[in-house]
mmCIF file of C-alpha atoms and ligand atoms in Angstrom:
data_model
loop_
_atom_site.group_PDB
_atom_site.id
_atom_site.type_symbol
_atom_site.label_atom_id
_atom_site.label_comp_id
_atom_site.label_asym_id
_atom_site.label_seq_id
_atom_site.Cartn_x
_atom_site.Cartn_y
_atom_site.Cartn_z
ATOM 1 C CA MET A 19 -6.061 -8.823 -19.690
ATOM 2 C CA ALA A 20 -3.135 -11.193 -20.218
ATOM 3 C CA ARG A 21 -4.180 -14.786 -20.879
ATOM 4 C CA SER A 22 -1.894 -17.789 -20.724
ATOM 5 C CA ASN A 23 -0.898 -19.229 -24.067
ATOM 6 C CA GLN A 24 0.856 -22.077 -22.290
ATOM 7 C CA GLY A 25 1.106 -25.166 -24.432
ATOM 8 C CA ALA A 26 -0.411 -23.547 -27.528
ATOM 9 C CA SER A 27 0.008 -25.654 -30.648
ATOM 10 C CA ALA A 28 0.477 -24.119 -34.086
ATOM 11 C CA SER A 29 -2.834 -25.594 -35.242
ATOM 12 C CA VAL A 30 -4.935 -23.781 -32.607
ATOM 13 C CA ASN A 31 -7.010 -20.964 -34.072
ATOM 14 C CA VAL A 32 -6.133 -17.723 -32.241
ATOM 15 C CA VAL A 33 -9.759 -16.727 -31.643
ATOM 16 C CA GLU A 34 -10.586 -20.221 -30.381
ATOM 17 C CA THR A 35 -7.828 -19.954 -27.757
ATOM 18 C CA GLN A 36 -9.734 -17.011 -26.304
ATOM 19 C CA LYS A 37 -12.759 -19.185 -25.605
ATOM 20 C CA HIS A 38 -11.712 -21.256 -22.625
ATOM 21 C CA LEU A 39 -10.411 -21.080 -19.081
ATOM 22 C CA LEU A 40 -8.601 -24.406 -19.169
ATOM 23 C CA LYS A 41 -5.013 -25.062 -18.118
ATOM 24 C CA SER A 42 -3.695 -24.992 -21.701
ATOM 25 C CA ASP A 43 -4.737 -24.403 -25.302
ATOM 26 C CA VAL A 44 -3.548 -27.921 -26.090
ATOM 27 C CA LEU A 45 -6.022 -29.358 -23.600
ATOM 28 C CA TYR A 46 -8.783 -27.236 -25.127
ATOM 29 C CA GLN A 47 -7.848 -28.448 -28.600
ATOM 30 C CA TYR A 48 -7.861 -32.028 -27.310
ATOM 31 C CA ILE A 49 -11.469 -31.629 -26.109
ATOM 32 C CA LEU A 50 -12.558 -30.071 -29.393
ATOM 33 C CA GLU A 51 -10.844 -32.634 -31.580
ATOM 34 C CA THR A 52 -11.702 -35.699 -29.489
ATOM 35 C CA SER A 53 -15.278 -35.111 -28.345
ATOM 36 C CA VAL A 54 -16.753 -32.051 -30.010
ATOM 37 C CA TYR A 55 -15.832 -31.559 -33.675
ATOM 38 C CA PRO A 56 -16.314 -35.229 -34.678
ATOM 39 C CA ARG A 57 -19.875 -35.088 -33.247
ATOM 40 C CA GLU A 58 -20.790 -31.563 -34.356
ATOM 41 C CA PRO A 59 -23.738 -31.534 -36.788
ATOM 42 C CA GLU A 60 -22.723 -30.341 -40.281
ATOM 43 C CA CYS A 61 -24.956 -27.240 -40.046
ATOM 44 C CA LEU A 62 -23.290 -26.128 -36.789
ATOM 45 C CA LYS A 63 -19.852 -26.676 -38.327
ATOM 46 C CA GLU A 64 -20.880 -24.557 -41.304
ATOM 47 C CA LEU A 65 -22.205 -21.794 -39.052
ATOM 48 C CA ARG A 66 -19.096 -21.914 -36.853
ATOM 49 C CA GLU A 67 -16.860 -21.582 -39.908
ATOM 50 C CA LEU A 68 -18.940 -18.730 -41.314
ATOM 51 C CA THR A 69 -18.821 -16.976 -37.924
ATOM 52 C CA ALA A 70 -15.030 -17.420 -37.753
ATOM 53 C CA ASN A 71 -14.742 -14.920 -40.641
ATOM 54 C CA HIS A 72 -16.715 -12.269 -38.725
ATOM 55 C CA PRO A 73 -14.579 -9.590 -37.034
ATOM 56 C CA TRP A 74 -16.472 -10.303 -33.777
ATOM 57 C CA SER A 75 -16.259 -14.100 -34.014
ATOM 58 C CA VAL A 76 -14.858 -14.261 -30.478
ATOM 59 C CA ILE A 77 -18.294 -13.420 -29.016
ATOM 60 C CA ALA A 78 -19.992 -16.598 -30.272
ATOM 61 C CA ILE A 79 -20.126 -19.437 -27.759
ATOM 62 C CA PRO A 80 -17.485 -22.125 -28.329
ATOM 63 C CA ALA A 81 -18.551 -25.454 -29.836
ATOM 64 C CA TYR A 82 -17.936 -27.413 -26.612
ATOM 65 C CA GLU A 83 -20.330 -25.110 -24.759
ATOM 66 C CA GLY A 84 -22.888 -25.567 -27.530
ATOM 67 C CA GLN A 85 -22.560 -29.329 -27.246
ATOM 68 C CA PHE A 86 -23.144 -29.100 -23.485
ATOM 69 C CA LEU A 87 -26.194 -26.852 -23.871
ATOM 70 C CA MET A 88 -27.740 -29.197 -26.429
ATOM 71 C CA LEU A 89 -27.393 -32.124 -24.060
ATOM 72 C CA LEU A 90 -28.809 -30.044 -21.217
ATOM 73 C CA LEU A 91 -31.840 -28.982 -23.275
ATOM 74 C CA LYS A 92 -32.565 -32.621 -24.071
ATOM 75 C CA LEU A 93 -32.056 -33.722 -20.457
ATOM 76 C CA ILE A 94 -34.693 -31.267 -19.236
ATOM 77 C CA ASN A 95 -36.989 -31.990 -22.222
ATOM 78 C CA ALA A 96 -37.072 -28.295 -23.066
ATOM 79 C CA LYS A 97 -39.805 -27.329 -25.487
ATOM 80 C CA LYS A 98 -40.412 -23.616 -24.978
ATOM 81 C CA THR A 99 -37.330 -21.421 -24.647
ATOM 82 C CA ILE A 100 -35.948 -17.869 -24.815
ATOM 83 C CA GLU A 101 -32.594 -16.752 -26.143
ATOM 84 C CA ILE A 102 -31.276 -13.233 -25.413
ATOM 85 C CA GLY A 103 -28.300 -12.336 -27.640
ATOM 86 C CA VAL A 104 -28.212 -14.129 -31.003
ATOM 87 C CA PHE A 105 -25.277 -12.695 -33.033
ATOM 88 C CA THR A 106 -24.848 -15.062 -36.047
ATOM 89 C CA GLY A 107 -26.936 -17.720 -34.289
ATOM 90 C CA TYR A 108 -24.539 -20.456 -33.147
ATOM 91 C CA SER A 109 -26.102 -20.884 -29.675
ATOM 92 C CA LEU A 110 -29.547 -20.348 -31.215
ATOM 93 C CA LEU A 111 -29.018 -23.135 -33.751
ATOM 94 C CA CYS A 112 -27.818 -25.418 -30.912
ATOM 95 C CA THR A 113 -31.072 -24.669 -29.076
ATOM 96 C CA ALA A 114 -33.297 -25.083 -32.126
ATOM 97 C CA LEU A 115 -31.667 -28.421 -33.006
ATOM 98 C CA ALA A 116 -32.069 -29.734 -29.454
ATOM 99 C CA LEU A 117 -35.798 -28.948 -29.273
ATOM 100 C CA PRO A 118 -38.501 -31.452 -30.234
ATOM 101 C CA PRO A 119 -40.228 -30.897 -33.621
ATOM 102 C CA ASP A 120 -42.928 -28.701 -32.047
ATOM 103 C CA GLY A 121 -40.443 -26.808 -29.844
ATOM 104 C CA LYS A 122 -40.151 -23.017 -29.970
ATOM 105 C CA VAL A 123 -37.483 -20.446 -29.179
ATOM 106 C CA ILE A 124 -38.111 -16.732 -28.904
ATOM 107 C CA ALA A 125 -34.774 -15.265 -29.985
ATOM 108 C CA ILE A 126 -34.087 -11.601 -29.253
ATOM 109 C CA ASP A 127 -31.308 -9.411 -30.568
ATOM 110 C CA ILE A 128 -31.031 -5.665 -30.945
ATOM 111 C CA ASN A 129 -29.312 -6.197 -34.303
ATOM 112 C CA ARG A 130 -30.610 -8.373 -37.124
ATOM 113 C CA GLU A 131 -27.581 -8.002 -39.408
ATOM 114 C CA SER A 132 -25.454 -10.755 -37.866
ATOM 115 C CA TYR A 133 -28.435 -13.096 -37.577
ATOM 116 C CA ASP A 134 -29.131 -12.594 -41.282
ATOM 117 C CA LEU A 135 -25.639 -13.942 -42.031
ATOM 118 C CA GLY A 136 -26.374 -17.206 -40.233
ATOM 119 C CA ARG A 137 -30.055 -17.525 -41.157
ATOM 120 C CA PRO A 138 -29.587 -19.335 -44.499
ATOM 121 C CA ILE A 139 -27.695 -22.082 -42.659
ATOM 122 C CA ILE A 140 -30.430 -22.264 -39.993
ATOM 123 C CA GLU A 141 -33.061 -22.497 -42.750
ATOM 124 C CA LYS A 142 -31.113 -25.214 -44.554
ATOM 125 C CA ALA A 143 -30.920 -27.121 -41.247
ATOM 126 C CA GLY A 144 -34.731 -27.292 -41.276
ATOM 127 C CA VAL A 145 -35.310 -25.699 -37.866
ATOM 128 C CA ALA A 146 -36.128 -22.081 -38.788
ATOM 129 C CA HIS A 147 -39.833 -22.706 -38.084
ATOM 130 C CA ARG A 148 -38.947 -23.287 -34.410
ATOM 131 C CA ILE A 149 -37.457 -19.775 -34.167
ATOM 132 C CA ASP A 150 -39.410 -16.597 -33.474
ATOM 133 C CA PHE A 151 -36.735 -13.923 -34.011
ATOM 134 C CA ARG A 152 -37.429 -10.469 -32.549
ATOM 135 C CA GLU A 153 -35.193 -7.590 -33.549
ATOM 136 C CA SER A 154 -35.384 -5.413 -30.464
ATOM 137 C CA PRO A 155 -33.734 -4.591 -27.176
ATOM 138 C CA ALA A 156 -34.607 -7.558 -24.965
ATOM 139 C CA LEU A 157 -36.148 -5.742 -21.981
ATOM 140 C CA PRO A 158 -39.317 -4.463 -23.738
ATOM 141 C CA ILE A 159 -39.899 -7.906 -25.266
ATOM 142 C CA LEU A 160 -39.627 -9.581 -21.867
ATOM 143 C CA ASP A 161 -41.936 -6.928 -20.369
ATOM 144 C CA GLU A 162 -44.446 -7.566 -23.136
ATOM 145 C CA LEU A 163 -44.303 -11.336 -22.527
ATOM 146 C CA ILE A 164 -44.916 -10.773 -18.812
ATOM 147 C CA GLN A 165 -48.121 -8.847 -19.655
ATOM 148 C CA ASN A 166 -49.500 -12.005 -21.272
ATOM 149 C CA GLU A 167 -50.732 -14.347 -18.547
ATOM 150 C CA GLU A 168 -50.308 -17.381 -20.763
ATOM 151 C CA MET A 169 -46.595 -16.692 -20.954
ATOM 152 C CA LEU A 170 -46.029 -16.513 -17.197
ATOM 153 C CA GLU A 171 -44.175 -19.560 -15.824
ATOM 154 C CA SER A 172 -44.433 -21.244 -19.214
ATOM 155 C CA PHE A 173 -40.803 -21.439 -20.418
ATOM 156 C CA ASP A 174 -38.515 -24.424 -19.810
ATOM 157 C CA TYR A 175 -35.223 -22.697 -20.517
ATOM 158 C CA ALA A 176 -33.649 -19.291 -21.115
ATOM 159 C CA PHE A 177 -30.131 -18.514 -22.339
ATOM 160 C CA VAL A 178 -28.810 -15.022 -21.610
ATOM 161 C CA ASP A 179 -25.822 -13.816 -23.617
ATOM 162 C CA ALA A 180 -26.238 -10.111 -24.374
ATOM 163 C CA ASP A 181 -25.547 -6.735 -22.728
ATOM 164 C CA LYS A 182 -24.094 -7.569 -19.327
ATOM 165 C CA ASP A 183 -25.372 -4.360 -17.673
ATOM 166 C CA ASN A 184 -28.913 -5.702 -18.037
ATOM 167 C CA SER A 185 -28.269 -9.229 -16.737
ATOM 168 C CA VAL A 186 -29.947 -8.610 -13.365
ATOM 169 C CA ASN A 187 -32.915 -6.967 -15.142
ATOM 170 C CA TYR A 188 -33.243 -9.989 -17.441
ATOM 171 C CA TYR A 189 -33.031 -12.314 -14.455
ATOM 172 C CA LYS A 190 -35.910 -10.545 -12.617
ATOM 173 C CA ARG A 191 -38.166 -10.939 -15.652
ATOM 174 C CA LEU A 192 -37.079 -14.456 -16.582
ATOM 175 C CA LEU A 193 -37.903 -15.641 -13.059
ATOM 176 C CA ARG A 194 -41.529 -14.804 -13.885
ATOM 177 C CA LEU A 195 -41.452 -16.406 -17.331
ATOM 178 C CA VAL A 196 -39.603 -19.652 -16.567
ATOM 179 C CA LYS A 197 -41.589 -22.414 -14.854
ATOM 180 C CA ILE A 198 -40.583 -24.030 -11.559
ATOM 181 C CA GLY A 199 -37.999 -26.656 -12.514
ATOM 182 C CA GLY A 200 -36.985 -24.598 -15.554
ATOM 183 C CA LEU A 201 -33.474 -23.300 -16.207
ATOM 184 C CA ILE A 202 -32.080 -19.807 -16.682
ATOM 185 C CA CYS A 203 -28.507 -19.901 -18.026
ATOM 186 C CA PHE A 204 -26.126 -16.940 -18.031
ATOM 187 C CA ASP A 205 -23.056 -16.883 -20.246
ATOM 188 C CA ASN A 206 -19.692 -15.194 -19.510
ATOM 189 C CA THR A 207 -20.125 -15.285 -15.735
ATOM 190 C CA LEU A 208 -16.368 -15.581 -15.098
ATOM 191 C CA TRP A 209 -15.462 -12.816 -17.580
ATOM 192 C CA TRP A 210 -12.142 -14.394 -18.576
ATOM 193 C CA GLY A 211 -11.295 -14.940 -14.932
ATOM 194 C CA SER A 212 -11.371 -11.201 -14.196
ATOM 195 C CA VAL A 213 -14.127 -11.582 -11.572
ATOM 196 C CA ALA A 214 -11.427 -12.954 -9.261
ATOM 197 C CA GLU A 215 -8.734 -10.418 -10.241
ATOM 198 C CA PRO A 216 -8.057 -7.277 -8.186
ATOM 199 C CA PRO A 217 -10.197 -4.311 -9.307
ATOM 200 C CA ASN A 218 -7.094 -2.457 -10.541
ATOM 201 C CA ALA A 219 -5.970 -5.316 -12.848
ATOM 202 C CA MET A 220 -5.204 -4.311 -16.448
ATOM 203 C CA MET A 221 -8.312 -4.378 -18.637
ATOM 204 C CA SER A 222 -10.259 -2.141 -20.987
ATOM 205 C CA GLU A 223 -12.828 0.290 -19.583
ATOM 206 C CA GLN A 224 -15.629 -1.726 -21.203
ATOM 207 C CA GLY A 225 -14.159 -4.934 -19.774
ATOM 208 C CA ARG A 226 -13.964 -3.357 -16.320
ATOM 209 C CA SER A 227 -17.567 -2.191 -16.278
ATOM 210 C CA ASN A 228 -18.804 -5.569 -17.542
ATOM 211 C CA ARG A 229 -16.737 -7.216 -14.813
ATOM 212 C CA GLU A 230 -18.605 -5.110 -12.220
ATOM 213 C CA TYR A 231 -22.002 -6.066 -13.672
ATOM 214 C CA ILE A 232 -21.074 -9.744 -13.717
ATOM 215 C CA ILE A 233 -19.823 -9.643 -10.124
ATOM 216 C CA GLU A 234 -23.133 -8.026 -9.159
ATOM 217 C CA LEU A 235 -25.079 -10.755 -11.019
ATOM 218 C CA ASN A 236 -23.035 -13.573 -9.461
ATOM 219 C CA LYS A 237 -23.677 -12.173 -5.953
ATOM 220 C CA ALA A 238 -27.399 -11.788 -6.607
ATOM 221 C CA LEU A 239 -27.693 -15.359 -7.940
ATOM 222 C CA ALA A 240 -25.693 -16.844 -5.051
ATOM 223 C CA ALA A 241 -27.988 -15.138 -2.519
ATOM 224 C CA ASP A 242 -31.269 -16.071 -4.211
ATOM 225 C CA LYS A 243 -33.048 -18.965 -2.484
ATOM 226 C CA ARG A 244 -35.597 -19.251 -5.311
ATOM 227 C CA ILE A 245 -33.047 -21.052 -7.451
ATOM 228 C CA GLU A 246 -30.560 -23.908 -7.337
ATOM 229 C CA LEU A 247 -27.226 -22.782 -8.717
ATOM 230 C CA SER A 248 -24.244 -24.183 -10.565
ATOM 231 C CA GLN A 249 -21.283 -22.105 -11.773
ATOM 232 C CA LEU A 250 -19.415 -23.952 -14.509
ATOM 233 C CA PRO A 251 -15.972 -22.985 -15.845
ATOM 234 C CA ILE A 252 -17.019 -23.919 -19.379
ATOM 235 C CA GLY A 253 -16.321 -21.318 -22.096
ATOM 236 C CA ASP A 254 -16.028 -17.999 -20.301
ATOM 237 C CA GLY A 255 -18.111 -19.227 -17.355
ATOM 238 C CA LEU A 256 -21.665 -20.496 -17.575
ATOM 239 C CA THR A 257 -24.110 -20.258 -14.682
ATOM 240 C CA LEU A 258 -27.136 -22.532 -14.480
ATOM 241 C CA CYS A 259 -30.065 -21.429 -12.332
ATOM 242 C CA ARG A 260 -32.862 -23.933 -11.756
ATOM 243 C CA ARG A 261 -35.996 -22.236 -10.491
ATOM 244 C CA ILE A 262 -37.353 -23.990 -7.388
ATOM 245 C CA SER A 263 -39.905 -21.493 -6.048
HETATM 246 N N1 LIG B 313 -25.198 -16.215 -28.137
HETATM 247 C C1 LIG B 313 -24.519 -15.744 -29.319
HETATM 248 C C2 LIG B 313 -23.697 -16.867 -29.943
HETATM 249 O O1 LIG B 313 -23.454 -17.880 -29.307
HETATM 250 O O2 LIG B 313 -23.267 -16.695 -31.083
HETATM 251 C C3 LIG B 313 -23.614 -14.573 -29.020
HETATM 252 C C4 LIG B 313 -24.339 -13.350 -28.579
HETATM 253 S S1 LIG B 313 -23.293 -11.943 -28.519
HETATM 254 C C5 LIG B 313 -22.217 -12.303 -27.198
HETATM 255 C C6 LIG B 313 -24.294 -10.672 -27.802
HETATM 256 C C7 LIG B 313 -25.441 -10.210 -28.674
HETATM 257 O O3 LIG B 313 -26.304 -9.429 -27.844
HETATM 258 C C8 LIG B 313 -25.064 -9.330 -29.854
HETATM 259 O O4 LIG B 313 -25.502 -9.926 -31.067
HETATM 260 C C9 LIG B 313 -25.791 -8.014 -29.599
HETATM 261 O O5 LIG B 313 -26.333 -7.416 -30.769
HETATM 262 C C10 LIG B 313 -26.892 -8.432 -28.634
HETATM 263 N N2 LIG B 313 -27.377 -7.368 -27.743
HETATM 264 C C11 LIG B 313 -26.660 -6.391 -27.143
HETATM 265 N N3 LIG B 313 -27.463 -5.605 -26.402
HETATM 266 C C12 LIG B 313 -28.711 -6.131 -26.520
HETATM 267 C C13 LIG B 313 -29.972 -5.786 -25.973
HETATM 268 N N4 LIG B 313 -30.123 -4.734 -25.151
HETATM 269 N N5 LIG B 313 -31.034 -6.548 -26.288
HETATM 270 C C14 LIG B 313 -30.902 -7.612 -27.123
HETATM 271 N N6 LIG B 313 -29.734 -7.977 -27.669
HETATM 272 C C15 LIG B 313 -28.653 -7.248 -27.369
HETATM 273 CA CA1 LIG B 314 -21.137 -15.162 -24.589
#
């Protein structure tokens, strides 16, 4: 899909320009340089720079989204959390840093290889003990958690950023695991703006099928009275769902 490069400055990293839906790359760079990078903890900067050398670096959340999620986690006093989709661990490290010393995050990814790249930085940051990493498809792990009564309605926060075809399946399970007042956050819910494009717009086959899954998720969330909802145009679209019943 064509994306506007309007106002791009020479200093803007090409991959970074793919991580926002703002009016211009210059505006995005302004946010990063004014409010995000000067406040970014050294360990997150190191992990972001390491991830930038990965061929799939574009799939990590952008630093301004990480900064927002960290603030959000602190605002809700999150202590027990779940992360689906780890990659090199940028969003995971944001979560782990924002938790209190006895906080915990169950982090699930089908592939450990990328996480292993970021893990030394997470260990050096002193928060690895808050992370329970599970190398597995996420659905069986969530199903296993649901079997344990102590886990039901016990989580404060979940961040979902993995295979989009399973988003609705993750949502059904997370609604049982997250407590009333807890948050379930879905990443990429605007899919580079394609959710509002005509179905025949130019995009890859994979992009098109993900678009369909995301449209299906967005409809399901909007219709669900068990949650309060906020769709944010941060990153590639971030949806916050606060469980109310
Ligand atoms: N949140 C990460 C970050 O900010 O760096 C990015 C996650 S990346 C977009 C998606 C991840 O989901 C990949 O690392 C991939 O291996 C993982 N994944 C894909 N299918 C999965 C599944 N069925 N269960 C668990 N993880 C899966
Ligand atoms: Ca994402």
